[in-house]
Short mmCIF file of C-alpha atoms and ligand atoms in Angstrom, two decimals:
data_model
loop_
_atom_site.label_atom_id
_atom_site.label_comp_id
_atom_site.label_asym_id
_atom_site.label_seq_id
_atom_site.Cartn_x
_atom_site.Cartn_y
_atom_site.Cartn_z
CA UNK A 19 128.25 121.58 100.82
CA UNK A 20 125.46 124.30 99.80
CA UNK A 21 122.14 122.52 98.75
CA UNK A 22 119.15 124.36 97.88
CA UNK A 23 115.80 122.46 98.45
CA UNK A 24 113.19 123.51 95.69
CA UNK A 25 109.32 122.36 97.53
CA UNK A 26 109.11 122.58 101.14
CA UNK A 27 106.68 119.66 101.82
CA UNK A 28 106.68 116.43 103.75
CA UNK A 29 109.98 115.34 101.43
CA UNK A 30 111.69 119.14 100.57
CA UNK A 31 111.47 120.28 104.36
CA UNK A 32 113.09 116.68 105.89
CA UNK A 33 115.72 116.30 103.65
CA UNK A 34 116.73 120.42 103.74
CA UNK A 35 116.69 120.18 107.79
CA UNK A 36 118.36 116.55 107.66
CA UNK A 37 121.16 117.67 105.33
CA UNK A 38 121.42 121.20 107.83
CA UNK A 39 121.41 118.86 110.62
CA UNK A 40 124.79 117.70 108.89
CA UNK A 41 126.60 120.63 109.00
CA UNK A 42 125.79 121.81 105.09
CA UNK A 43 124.82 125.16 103.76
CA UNK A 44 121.10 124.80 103.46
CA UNK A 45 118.44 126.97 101.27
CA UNK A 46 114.64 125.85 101.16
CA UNK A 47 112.05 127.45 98.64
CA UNK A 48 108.71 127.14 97.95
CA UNK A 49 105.85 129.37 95.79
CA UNK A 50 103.87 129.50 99.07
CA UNK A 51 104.87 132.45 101.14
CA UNK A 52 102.84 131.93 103.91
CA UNK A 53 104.62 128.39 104.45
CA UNK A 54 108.00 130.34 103.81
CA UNK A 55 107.12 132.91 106.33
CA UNK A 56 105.82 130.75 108.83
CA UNK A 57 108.55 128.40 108.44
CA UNK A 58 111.21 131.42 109.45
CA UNK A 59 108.89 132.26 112.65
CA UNK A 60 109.55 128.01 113.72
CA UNK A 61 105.66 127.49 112.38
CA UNK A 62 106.00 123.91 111.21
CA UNK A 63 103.03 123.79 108.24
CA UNK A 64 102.94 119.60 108.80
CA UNK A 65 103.10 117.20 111.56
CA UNK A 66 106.34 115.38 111.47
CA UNK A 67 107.88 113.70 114.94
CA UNK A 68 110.69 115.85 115.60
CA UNK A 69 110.96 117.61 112.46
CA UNK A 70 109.94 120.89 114.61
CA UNK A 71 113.22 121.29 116.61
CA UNK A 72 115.32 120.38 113.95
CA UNK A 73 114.00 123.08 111.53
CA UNK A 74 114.22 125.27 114.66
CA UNK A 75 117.82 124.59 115.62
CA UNK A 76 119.42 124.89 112.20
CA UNK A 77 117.81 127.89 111.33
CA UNK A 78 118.61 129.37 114.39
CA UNK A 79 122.23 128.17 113.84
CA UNK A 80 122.14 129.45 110.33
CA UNK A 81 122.59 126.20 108.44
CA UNK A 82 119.24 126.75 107.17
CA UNK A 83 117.26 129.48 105.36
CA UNK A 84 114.02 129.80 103.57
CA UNK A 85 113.34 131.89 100.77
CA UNK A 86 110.83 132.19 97.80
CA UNK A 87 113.55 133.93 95.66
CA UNK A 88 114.89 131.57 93.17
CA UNK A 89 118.04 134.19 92.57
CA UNK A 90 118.79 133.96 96.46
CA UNK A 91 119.00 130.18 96.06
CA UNK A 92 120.47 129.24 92.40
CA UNK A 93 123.71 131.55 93.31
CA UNK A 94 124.53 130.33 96.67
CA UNK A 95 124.23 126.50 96.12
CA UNK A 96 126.30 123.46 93.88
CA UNK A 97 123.40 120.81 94.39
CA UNK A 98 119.79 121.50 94.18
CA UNK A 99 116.89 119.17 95.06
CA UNK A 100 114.05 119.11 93.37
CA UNK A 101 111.12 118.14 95.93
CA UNK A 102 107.48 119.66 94.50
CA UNK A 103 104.57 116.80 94.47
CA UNK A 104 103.95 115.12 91.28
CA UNK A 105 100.00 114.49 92.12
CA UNK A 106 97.82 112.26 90.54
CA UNK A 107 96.76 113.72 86.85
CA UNK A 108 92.74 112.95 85.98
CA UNK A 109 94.02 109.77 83.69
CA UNK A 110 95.61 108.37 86.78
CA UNK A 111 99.60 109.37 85.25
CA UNK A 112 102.11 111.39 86.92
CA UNK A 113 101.37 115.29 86.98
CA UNK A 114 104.88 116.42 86.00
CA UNK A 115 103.56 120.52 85.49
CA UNK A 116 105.46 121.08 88.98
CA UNK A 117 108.89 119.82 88.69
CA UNK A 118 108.74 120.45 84.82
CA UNK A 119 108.03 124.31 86.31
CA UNK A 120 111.09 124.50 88.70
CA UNK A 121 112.98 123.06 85.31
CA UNK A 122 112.37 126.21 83.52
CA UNK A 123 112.95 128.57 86.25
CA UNK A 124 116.26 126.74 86.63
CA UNK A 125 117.07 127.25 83.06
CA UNK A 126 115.92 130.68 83.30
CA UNK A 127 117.79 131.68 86.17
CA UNK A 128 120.83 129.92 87.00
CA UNK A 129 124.28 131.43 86.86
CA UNK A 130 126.46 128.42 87.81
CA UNK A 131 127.43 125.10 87.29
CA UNK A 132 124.76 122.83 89.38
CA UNK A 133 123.82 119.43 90.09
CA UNK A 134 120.29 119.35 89.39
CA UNK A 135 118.53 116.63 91.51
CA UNK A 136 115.06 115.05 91.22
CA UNK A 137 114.20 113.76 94.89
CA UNK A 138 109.93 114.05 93.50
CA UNK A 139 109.06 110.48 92.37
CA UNK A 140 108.97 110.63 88.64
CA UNK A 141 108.26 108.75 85.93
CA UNK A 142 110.51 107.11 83.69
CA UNK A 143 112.43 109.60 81.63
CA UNK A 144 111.61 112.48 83.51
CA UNK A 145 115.30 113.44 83.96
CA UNK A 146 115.87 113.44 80.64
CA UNK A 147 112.57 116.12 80.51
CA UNK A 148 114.31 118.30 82.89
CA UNK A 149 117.52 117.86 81.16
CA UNK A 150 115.86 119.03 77.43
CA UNK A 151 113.83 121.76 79.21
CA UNK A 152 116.73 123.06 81.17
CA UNK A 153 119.02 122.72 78.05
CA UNK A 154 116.51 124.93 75.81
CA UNK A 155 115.97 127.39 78.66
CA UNK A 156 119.66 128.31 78.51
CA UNK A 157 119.90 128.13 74.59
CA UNK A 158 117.07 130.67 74.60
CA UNK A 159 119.67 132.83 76.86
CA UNK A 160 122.11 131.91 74.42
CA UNK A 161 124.80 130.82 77.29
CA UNK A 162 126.10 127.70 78.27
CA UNK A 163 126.64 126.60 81.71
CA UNK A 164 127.38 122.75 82.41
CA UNK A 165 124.62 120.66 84.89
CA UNK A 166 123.90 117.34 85.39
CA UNK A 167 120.75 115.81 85.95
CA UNK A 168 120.42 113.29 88.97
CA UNK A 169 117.73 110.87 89.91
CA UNK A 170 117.84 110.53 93.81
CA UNK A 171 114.50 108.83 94.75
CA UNK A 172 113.14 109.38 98.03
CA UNK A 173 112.05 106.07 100.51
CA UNK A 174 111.16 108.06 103.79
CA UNK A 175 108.10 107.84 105.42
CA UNK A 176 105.52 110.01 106.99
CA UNK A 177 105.54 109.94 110.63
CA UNK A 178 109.17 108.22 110.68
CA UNK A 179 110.64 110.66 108.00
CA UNK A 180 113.77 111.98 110.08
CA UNK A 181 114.67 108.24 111.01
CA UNK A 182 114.56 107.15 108.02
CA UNK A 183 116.45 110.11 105.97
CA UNK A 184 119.06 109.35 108.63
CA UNK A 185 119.59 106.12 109.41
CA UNK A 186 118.33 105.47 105.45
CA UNK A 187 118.11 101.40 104.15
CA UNK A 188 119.54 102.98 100.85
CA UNK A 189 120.22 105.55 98.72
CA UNK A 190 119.78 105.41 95.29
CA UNK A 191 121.16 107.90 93.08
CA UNK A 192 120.42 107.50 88.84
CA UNK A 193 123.29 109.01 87.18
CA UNK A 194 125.76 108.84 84.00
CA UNK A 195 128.21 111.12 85.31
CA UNK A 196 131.03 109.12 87.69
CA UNK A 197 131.66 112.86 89.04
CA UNK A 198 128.54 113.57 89.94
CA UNK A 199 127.87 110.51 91.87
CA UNK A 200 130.94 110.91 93.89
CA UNK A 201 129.72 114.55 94.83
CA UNK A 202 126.42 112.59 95.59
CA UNK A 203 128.30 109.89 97.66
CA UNK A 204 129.97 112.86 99.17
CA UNK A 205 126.80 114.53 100.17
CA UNK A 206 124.94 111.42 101.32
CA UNK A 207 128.45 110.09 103.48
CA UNK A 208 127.49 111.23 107.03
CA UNK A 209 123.94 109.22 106.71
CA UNK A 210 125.82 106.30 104.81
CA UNK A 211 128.53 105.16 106.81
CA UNK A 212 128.05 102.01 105.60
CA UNK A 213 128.62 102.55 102.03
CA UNK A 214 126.98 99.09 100.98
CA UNK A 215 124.00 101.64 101.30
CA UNK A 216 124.61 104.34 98.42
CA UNK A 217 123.34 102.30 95.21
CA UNK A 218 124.83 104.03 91.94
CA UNK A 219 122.97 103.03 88.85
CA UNK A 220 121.49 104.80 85.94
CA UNK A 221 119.20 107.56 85.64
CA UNK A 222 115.99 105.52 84.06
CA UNK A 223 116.64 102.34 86.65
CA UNK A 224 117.03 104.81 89.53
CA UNK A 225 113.60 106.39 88.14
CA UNK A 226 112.35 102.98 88.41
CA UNK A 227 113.77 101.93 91.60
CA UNK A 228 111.34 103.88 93.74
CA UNK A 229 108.18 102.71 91.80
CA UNK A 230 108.56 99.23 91.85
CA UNK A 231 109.44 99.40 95.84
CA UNK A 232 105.95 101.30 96.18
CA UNK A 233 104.34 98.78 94.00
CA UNK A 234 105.97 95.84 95.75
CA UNK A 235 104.51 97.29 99.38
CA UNK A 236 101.21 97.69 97.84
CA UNK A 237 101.12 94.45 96.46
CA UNK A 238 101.57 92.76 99.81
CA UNK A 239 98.94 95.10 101.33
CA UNK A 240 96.37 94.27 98.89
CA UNK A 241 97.34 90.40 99.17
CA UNK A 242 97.01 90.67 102.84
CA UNK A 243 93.42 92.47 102.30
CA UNK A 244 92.43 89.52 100.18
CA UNK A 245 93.62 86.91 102.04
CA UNK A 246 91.51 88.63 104.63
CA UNK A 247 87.95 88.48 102.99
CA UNK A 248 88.74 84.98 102.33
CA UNK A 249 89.61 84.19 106.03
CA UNK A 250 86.07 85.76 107.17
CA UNK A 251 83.96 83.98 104.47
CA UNK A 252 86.10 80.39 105.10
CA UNK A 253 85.48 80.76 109.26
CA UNK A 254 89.41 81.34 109.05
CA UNK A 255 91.29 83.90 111.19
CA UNK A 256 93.55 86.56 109.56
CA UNK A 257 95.64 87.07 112.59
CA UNK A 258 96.42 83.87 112.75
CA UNK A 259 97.13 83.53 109.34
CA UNK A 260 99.57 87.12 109.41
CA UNK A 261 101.32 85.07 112.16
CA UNK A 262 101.72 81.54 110.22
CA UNK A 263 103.07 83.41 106.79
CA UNK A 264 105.01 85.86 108.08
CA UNK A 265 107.15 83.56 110.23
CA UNK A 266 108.77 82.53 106.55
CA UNK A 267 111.56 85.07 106.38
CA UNK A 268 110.92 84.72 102.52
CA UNK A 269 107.34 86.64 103.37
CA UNK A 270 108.05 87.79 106.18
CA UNK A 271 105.71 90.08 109.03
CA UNK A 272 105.86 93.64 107.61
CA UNK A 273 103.35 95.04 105.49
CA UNK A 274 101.19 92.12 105.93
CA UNK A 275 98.75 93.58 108.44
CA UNK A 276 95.68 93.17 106.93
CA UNK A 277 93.29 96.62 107.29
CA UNK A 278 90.90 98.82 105.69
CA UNK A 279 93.28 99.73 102.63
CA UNK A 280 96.25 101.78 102.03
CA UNK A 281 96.19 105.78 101.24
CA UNK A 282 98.80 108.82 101.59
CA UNK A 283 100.48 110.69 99.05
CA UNK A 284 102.30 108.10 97.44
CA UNK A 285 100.84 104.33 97.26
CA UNK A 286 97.72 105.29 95.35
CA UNK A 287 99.36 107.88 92.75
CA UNK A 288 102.27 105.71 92.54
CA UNK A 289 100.57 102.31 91.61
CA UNK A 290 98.34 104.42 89.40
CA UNK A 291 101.03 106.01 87.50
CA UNK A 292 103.23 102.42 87.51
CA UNK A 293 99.84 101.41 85.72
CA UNK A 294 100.29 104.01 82.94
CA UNK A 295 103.71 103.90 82.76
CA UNK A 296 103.55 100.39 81.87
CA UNK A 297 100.40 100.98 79.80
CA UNK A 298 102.27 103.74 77.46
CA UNK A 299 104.74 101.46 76.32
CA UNK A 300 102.22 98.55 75.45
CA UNK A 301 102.08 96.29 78.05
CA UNK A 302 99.15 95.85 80.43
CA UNK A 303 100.07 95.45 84.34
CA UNK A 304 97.57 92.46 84.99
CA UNK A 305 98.70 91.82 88.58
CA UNK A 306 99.55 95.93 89.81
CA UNK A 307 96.18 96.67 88.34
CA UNK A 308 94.05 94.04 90.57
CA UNK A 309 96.12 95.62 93.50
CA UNK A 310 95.06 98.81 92.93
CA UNK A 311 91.63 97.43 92.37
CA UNK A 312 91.28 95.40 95.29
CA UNK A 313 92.48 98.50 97.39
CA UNK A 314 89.04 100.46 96.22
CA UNK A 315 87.43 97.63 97.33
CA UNK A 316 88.78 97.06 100.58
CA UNK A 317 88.44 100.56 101.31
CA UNK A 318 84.58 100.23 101.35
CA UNK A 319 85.00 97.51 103.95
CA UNK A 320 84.56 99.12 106.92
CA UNK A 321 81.55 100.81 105.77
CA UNK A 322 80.01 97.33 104.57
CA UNK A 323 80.41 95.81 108.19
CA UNK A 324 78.99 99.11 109.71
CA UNK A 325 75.62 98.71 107.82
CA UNK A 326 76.15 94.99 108.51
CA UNK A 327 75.44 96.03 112.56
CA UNK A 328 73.29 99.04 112.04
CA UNK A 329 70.91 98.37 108.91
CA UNK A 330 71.44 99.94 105.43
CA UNK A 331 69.52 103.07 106.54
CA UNK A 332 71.41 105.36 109.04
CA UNK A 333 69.53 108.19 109.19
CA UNK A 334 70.05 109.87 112.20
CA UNK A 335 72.34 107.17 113.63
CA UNK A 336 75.49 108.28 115.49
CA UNK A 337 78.55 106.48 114.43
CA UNK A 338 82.32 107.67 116.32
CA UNK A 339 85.38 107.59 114.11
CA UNK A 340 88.56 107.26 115.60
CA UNK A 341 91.62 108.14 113.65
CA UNK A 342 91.44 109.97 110.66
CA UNK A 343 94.78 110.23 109.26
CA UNK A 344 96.13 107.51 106.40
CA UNK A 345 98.27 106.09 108.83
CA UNK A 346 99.35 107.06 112.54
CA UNK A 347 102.06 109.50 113.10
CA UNK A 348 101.35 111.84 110.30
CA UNK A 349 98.48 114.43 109.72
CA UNK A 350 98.40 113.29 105.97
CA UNK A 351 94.70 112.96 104.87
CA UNK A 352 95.66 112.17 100.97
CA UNK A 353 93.21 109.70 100.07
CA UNK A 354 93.08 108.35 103.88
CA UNK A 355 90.20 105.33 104.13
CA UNK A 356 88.59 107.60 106.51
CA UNK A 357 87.51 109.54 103.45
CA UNK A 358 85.38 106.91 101.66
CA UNK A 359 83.96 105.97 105.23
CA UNK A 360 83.04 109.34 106.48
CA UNK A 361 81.25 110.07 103.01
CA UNK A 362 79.75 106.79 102.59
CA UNK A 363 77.96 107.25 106.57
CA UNK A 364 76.55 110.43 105.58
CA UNK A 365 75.13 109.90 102.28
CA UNK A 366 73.38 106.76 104.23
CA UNK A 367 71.72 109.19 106.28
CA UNK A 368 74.28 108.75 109.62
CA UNK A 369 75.79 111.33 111.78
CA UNK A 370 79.46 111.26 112.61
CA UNK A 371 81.62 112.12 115.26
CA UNK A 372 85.30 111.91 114.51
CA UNK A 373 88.57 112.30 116.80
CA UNK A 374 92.30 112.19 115.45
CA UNK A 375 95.31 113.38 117.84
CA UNK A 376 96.72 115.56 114.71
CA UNK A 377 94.62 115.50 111.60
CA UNK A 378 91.43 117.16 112.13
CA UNK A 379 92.68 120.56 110.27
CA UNK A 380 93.53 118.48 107.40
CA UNK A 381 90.53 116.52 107.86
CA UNK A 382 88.50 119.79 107.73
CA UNK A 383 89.91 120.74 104.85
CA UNK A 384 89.65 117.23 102.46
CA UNK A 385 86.05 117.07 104.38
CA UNK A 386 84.99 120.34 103.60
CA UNK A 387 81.40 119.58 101.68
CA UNK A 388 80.86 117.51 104.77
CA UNK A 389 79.14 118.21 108.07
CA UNK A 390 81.44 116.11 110.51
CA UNK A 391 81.35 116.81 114.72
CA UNK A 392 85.07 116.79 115.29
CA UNK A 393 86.23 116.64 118.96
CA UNK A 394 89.67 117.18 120.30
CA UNK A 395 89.00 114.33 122.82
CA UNK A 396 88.49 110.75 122.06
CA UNK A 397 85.77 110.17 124.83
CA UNK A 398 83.79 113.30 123.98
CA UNK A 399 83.28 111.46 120.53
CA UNK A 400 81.52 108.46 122.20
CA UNK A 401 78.47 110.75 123.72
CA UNK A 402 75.29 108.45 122.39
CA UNK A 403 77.20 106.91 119.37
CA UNK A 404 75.96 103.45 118.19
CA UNK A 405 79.10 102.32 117.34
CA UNK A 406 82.44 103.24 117.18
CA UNK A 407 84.87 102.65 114.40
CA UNK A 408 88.63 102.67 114.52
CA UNK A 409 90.70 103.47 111.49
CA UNK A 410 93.84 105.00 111.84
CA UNK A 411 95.71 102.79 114.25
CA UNK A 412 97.58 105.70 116.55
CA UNK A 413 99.09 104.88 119.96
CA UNK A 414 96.35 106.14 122.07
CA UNK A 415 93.85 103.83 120.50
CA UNK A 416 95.86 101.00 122.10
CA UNK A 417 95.04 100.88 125.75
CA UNK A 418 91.51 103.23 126.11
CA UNK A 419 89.21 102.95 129.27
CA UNK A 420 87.07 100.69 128.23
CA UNK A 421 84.36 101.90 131.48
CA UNK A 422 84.44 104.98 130.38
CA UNK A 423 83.86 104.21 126.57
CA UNK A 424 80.93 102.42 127.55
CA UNK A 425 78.90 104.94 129.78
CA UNK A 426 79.38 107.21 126.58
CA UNK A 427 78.17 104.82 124.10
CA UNK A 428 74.41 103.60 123.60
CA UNK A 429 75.19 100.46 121.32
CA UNK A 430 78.51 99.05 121.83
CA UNK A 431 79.04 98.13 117.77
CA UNK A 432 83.44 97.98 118.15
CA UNK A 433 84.49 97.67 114.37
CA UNK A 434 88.10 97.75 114.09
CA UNK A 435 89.81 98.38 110.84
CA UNK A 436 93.31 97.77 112.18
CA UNK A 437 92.41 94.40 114.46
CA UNK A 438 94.44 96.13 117.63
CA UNK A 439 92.47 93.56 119.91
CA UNK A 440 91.92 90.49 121.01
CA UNK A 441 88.15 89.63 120.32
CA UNK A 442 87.81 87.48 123.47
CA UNK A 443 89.17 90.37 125.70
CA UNK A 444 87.27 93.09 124.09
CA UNK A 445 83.95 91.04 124.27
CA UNK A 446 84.90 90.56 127.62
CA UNK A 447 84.54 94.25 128.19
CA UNK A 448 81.35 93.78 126.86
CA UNK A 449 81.86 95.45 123.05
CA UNK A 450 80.42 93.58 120.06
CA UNK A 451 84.21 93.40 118.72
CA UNK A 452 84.72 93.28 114.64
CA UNK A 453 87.55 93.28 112.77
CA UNK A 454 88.88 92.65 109.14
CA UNK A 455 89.24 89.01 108.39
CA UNK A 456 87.22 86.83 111.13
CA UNK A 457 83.87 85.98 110.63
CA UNK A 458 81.44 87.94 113.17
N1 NAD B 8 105.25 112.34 101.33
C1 NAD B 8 105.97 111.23 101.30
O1 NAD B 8 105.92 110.39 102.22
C2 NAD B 8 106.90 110.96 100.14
C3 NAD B 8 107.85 109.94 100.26
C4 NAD B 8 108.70 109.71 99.19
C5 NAD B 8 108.58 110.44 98.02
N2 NAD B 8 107.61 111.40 97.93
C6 NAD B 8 107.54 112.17 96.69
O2 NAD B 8 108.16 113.44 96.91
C7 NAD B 8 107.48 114.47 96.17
C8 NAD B 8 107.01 115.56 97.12
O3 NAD B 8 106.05 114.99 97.99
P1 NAD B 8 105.55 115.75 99.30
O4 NAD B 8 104.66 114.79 100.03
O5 NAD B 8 106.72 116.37 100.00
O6 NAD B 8 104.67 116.91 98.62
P2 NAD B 8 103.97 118.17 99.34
O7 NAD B 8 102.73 118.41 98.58
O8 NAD B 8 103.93 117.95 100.81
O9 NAD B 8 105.00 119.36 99.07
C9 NAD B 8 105.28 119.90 97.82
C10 NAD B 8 105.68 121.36 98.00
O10 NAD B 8 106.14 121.87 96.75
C11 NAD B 8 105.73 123.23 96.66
N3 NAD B 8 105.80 123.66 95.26
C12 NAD B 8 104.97 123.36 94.22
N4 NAD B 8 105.42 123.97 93.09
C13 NAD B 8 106.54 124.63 93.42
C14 NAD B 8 107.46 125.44 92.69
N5 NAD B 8 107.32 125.67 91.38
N6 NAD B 8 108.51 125.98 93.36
C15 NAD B 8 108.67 125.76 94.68
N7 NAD B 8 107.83 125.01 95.42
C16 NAD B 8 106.79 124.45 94.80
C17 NAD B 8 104.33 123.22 97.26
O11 NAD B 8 103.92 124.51 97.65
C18 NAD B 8 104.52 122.26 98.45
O12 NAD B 8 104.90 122.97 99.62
C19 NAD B 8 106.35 113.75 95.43
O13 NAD B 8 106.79 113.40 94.14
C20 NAD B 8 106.13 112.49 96.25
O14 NAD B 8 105.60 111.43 95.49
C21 NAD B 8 106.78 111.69 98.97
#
C-alpha cells in the first residue's frame, strides 16, 4: 500500500519505518527540515533501539522517503497517518493546533480519495474536527473528493517501540466505514496474524480506547506509590508487598513497581487531558484526579529523603544523579522525575553531577536555566559526591563496581528511586542504602 506519515517523532518515524519494513510504499513529513534532512543522511533525531537500521535499510531500499512537501506526499499515497504531538495546553487539555494544522493542509491540498488517519492521541471527537475542517477546506475549493476519517490509537512504547508496533497486543481502529476498516485490516495484516488482535469499533470509543488504557497504567502506578509511603511509615516493606499482590493474576506484577513517579510524553498529558475531558461534559474524575495528584507528590520524594540524609541546606553539597531519562531505553526527558529533583537540589543550594547513557542532550536542553556537571561516565560522576541518587533504572545501573563507587564518593548516602537492590547486600558494600517504601 502507499502510506504517508504526517510528524516524524517517536510515533510518525516507528510506524512509517515499521509499515516500510513491510514491504509498503512509505512517505514521512515533518515542518522541521533539519530532522527531514538529517533523517535522509541515516541521522536518527531520537534514541530508539533499533529504529536506526531500520530507517536506514528501507530508505536505502526505497520503501521509504522523507519529504517536507505536502504535494510530494498527498498524490502518491491512499492512507495517511496523522502523527504530530498533541502537548499539554496551559489548562491541562489536549493542544489539538497541530493535528487540527495538518487537517487544513489536507483539505487544502489533496487531489485524491484518502483515508485520513489519526495515530496522535486525541480527544474525544477530534475526528469528527478533522472531518468538519477537512470538509470546509475542500468546500472553500469548491470540489469534492471522498475521505474517511479513522481513529487508529497508538499503544507503543518508548524504548520498546519497534517490538511493540510489530508484535502489537492490539490494534484498534475507530471507524463507521466497513470499507475502510477492511483497508485498515489490510494494512495492519502482516503485524496481526492473529486477527483476534485488530479491534474494529467506532470512531469516539476508539478515541477513548487509548485514554482510558493510559489512565488505567497510571492508576496502578500511583496506587503502587501510595501503597509505598504507607509501607515506610507502617515499618512495612514495599517489595515485599509488590511480590504478595502481584502474585493475584487479577493484579498482577506489571506496573506495580513502586518508584519516584511516572513522566514521558504521554502519562502526564494524557491523565491531565482525561481530567478535562471528563470535566467538559460535567462530571468530575474523583479517583484519575488523586492519581495525577499523588504523582506530583511522589515526584518530590526523592528529593525529601535526600534532605532527610544531608540537612535541608545543601549549599555547596555534591549530590550524583544517575539516570536522567523518564524511563530507561529512551532519551525522552518530557516531564522525567529527574526534572523536579535536579531543580529542587539546586535551589537548596546543592551541586549536581548527573550521568545518563543517552539523555544528556535532551537533558541539556529541558535543563537549560540550570548549571548541571554532566559526565559521559557514570564513575566520573561520583568524584567527592555525598550521595548518589538513582532515578532512571537503565541496565548499567544494575551490576556497578561497588569498590570503585566508593573510592569516588565522600559520604556513601545510596538513595534509590527504582529499589534495584537488596538493602542487606548493598549495606554490605558498605552504602547507607534507601529506597521508596521501607523505613530507613
Ligand atoms: N511517544 C510515545 O511514546 C507515544 C505513544 C503513543 C502515542 N503517542 C502520541 O502520538 C503523538 C505524537 O507523539 P510523539 O511522541 O511522536 O511526538 P513528537 O513530539 O516526538 O513528534 C511530533 C512531530 O510532529 C512534527 N510536526 C508538528 N507539526 C507538524 C505539521 N504541521 N506537519 C508535519 N509535522 C509536524 C514535529 O516537528 C515532530 O517531529 C502524540 O499525540 C502522542 O500523545 C506517543
Amino acid at each position: 500500500m502507499k502510506i504517508g506519515v504526517i510528524g516524524s517523532g517517536y510515533v510518525g518515524l516507528v510506524a512509517a519505518a515499521c509499515f516500510s519494513e513491510m514491504g509498503n510504499k512509505v512517505i514521512c513529513l515533518d515542518i522541521d527540515e533539519e530532522k527531514i534532512n538529517n533523517l535522509k543522511l541515516g541521522i536518527i533525531p531520537i534514541y530508539e533501539p533499533g529504529l536506526d537500521t531500520l530507517v536506514k535499510e528501507n530508505y536505502q531500499k526505497g520503501s521509504l522517503d522523507f519529504t517536507t512537501d505536502i504535494q510530494v506526499l498527498l498524490p502518491n499515497v491512499e492512507i495517511v497517518f496523522i502523527a504530530v504531538g498533541t502537548p499539554m495546553g496551559q489548562d491541562g487539555s489536549a493542544d489539538l493546533r497541530y493535528v487540527l494544522n495538518v487537517a487544513t493542509t489536507i483539505g487544502q491540498k489533496m487531489s485524491n480519495p484518502l483515508i485520513v488517519v489519526n495515530k496522535s492521541t486525541v480527544p474525544v471527537g477530534t475526528a469528527d474536527k478533522v472531518k468538519s475542517v477537512i470538509n470546509h477546506e475542500l468546500s472553500k475549493r469548491n470540489i469534492n473528493i471522498p475521505f474517511s476519517v479513522v481513529s487508529n490509537p497508538e499503544f507503543l512504547k518508548e524504548g520498546d517501540a519497534i517490538n511493540d508496533f510489530m508484535h502489537p497486543d492490539r490494534i484498534v481502529v475507530g471507524s463507521d466505514d466497513a470499507e475502510t476498516i477492511n483497508t485498515m485490516k489490510n494494512l495492519y495484516s502482516p503485524f496481526t496474524i492473529n486477527n483476534d488482535r485488530f479491534i474494529s469499533m467506532d470512531i469516539r470509543s476508539a478515541e477513548m480506547t487509548k485514554y482510558a488504557a493510559n489512565a488505567m497504567l497510571a492508576t496502578k502506578i500511583s496506587f503502587i506509590n501510595e501503597v509505598a509511603n504507607i509501607c515506610e511509615r507502617v515499618g512495612a516493606d514495599i517489595n515485599n508487598v509488590r511480590i504478595g499482590i502481584g502474585s493475584d493474576n487479577r493484579i498482577g506484577y506489571k506496573f506495580i513497581y513502586p518508584g519516584c513517579g511516572y513522566g514521558g510524553s504521554c502519562f502526564p498529558k494524557d491523565v491531565s487531558a482525561l481530567i478535562n475531558i471528563a470535566k467538559e461534559h460535567d462530571y468530575y474524575p474523583n479517583l484519575i484526579s488523586s492519581v495525577e495528584e499523588v504523582n506530583m507528590l511522589q515526584k518530590e520524594v526523592l528529593f525529601k529523603k535526600l534532605t532527610k540524609c544531608l540537612g535541608n541546606d545543601l549549599k555547596g553539597k555534591k549530590i550524583a544523579i544517575w539516570g536522567l531519562s523518564f524511563k530507561p531505553g529512551t532519551d525522552d526527558m518530557r516531564e522525567a522525575p529527574s526534572i523536579t529533583l535536579i531543580r529542587s537540589i539546586l535551589s537548596a543550594g546543592g551541586i549536581v553531577n548527573a550521568y545518563d547513557p543517552k539523555a544528556v542532550n535532551e537533558a541539556k536542553f529541558y535543563l537549560k536555566d540550570c548549571n548541571v556537571n554532566y559526565f559521559s561516565d557514570k564513575y566520573s560522576a561520583l568524584e567527592k559526591v555525598e550521595a548518589l541518587v538513582l532515578v532512571t533504572e537503565w541496565k548499567e545501573f544494575r551490576s556497578p563496581d561497588f569498590i570503585l563507587m566508593k573510592k569516588k564518593m565522600s559520604d556513601y548516602f545510596f538513595i534509590d528511586g527504582r529499589n534495584q537492590f537488596k538493602t542487606k547486600f548493598i549495606k554490605e558494600k558498605g552504602f547507607k542504602y534507601i529506597q521508596i517504601g521501607v523505613k530507613s
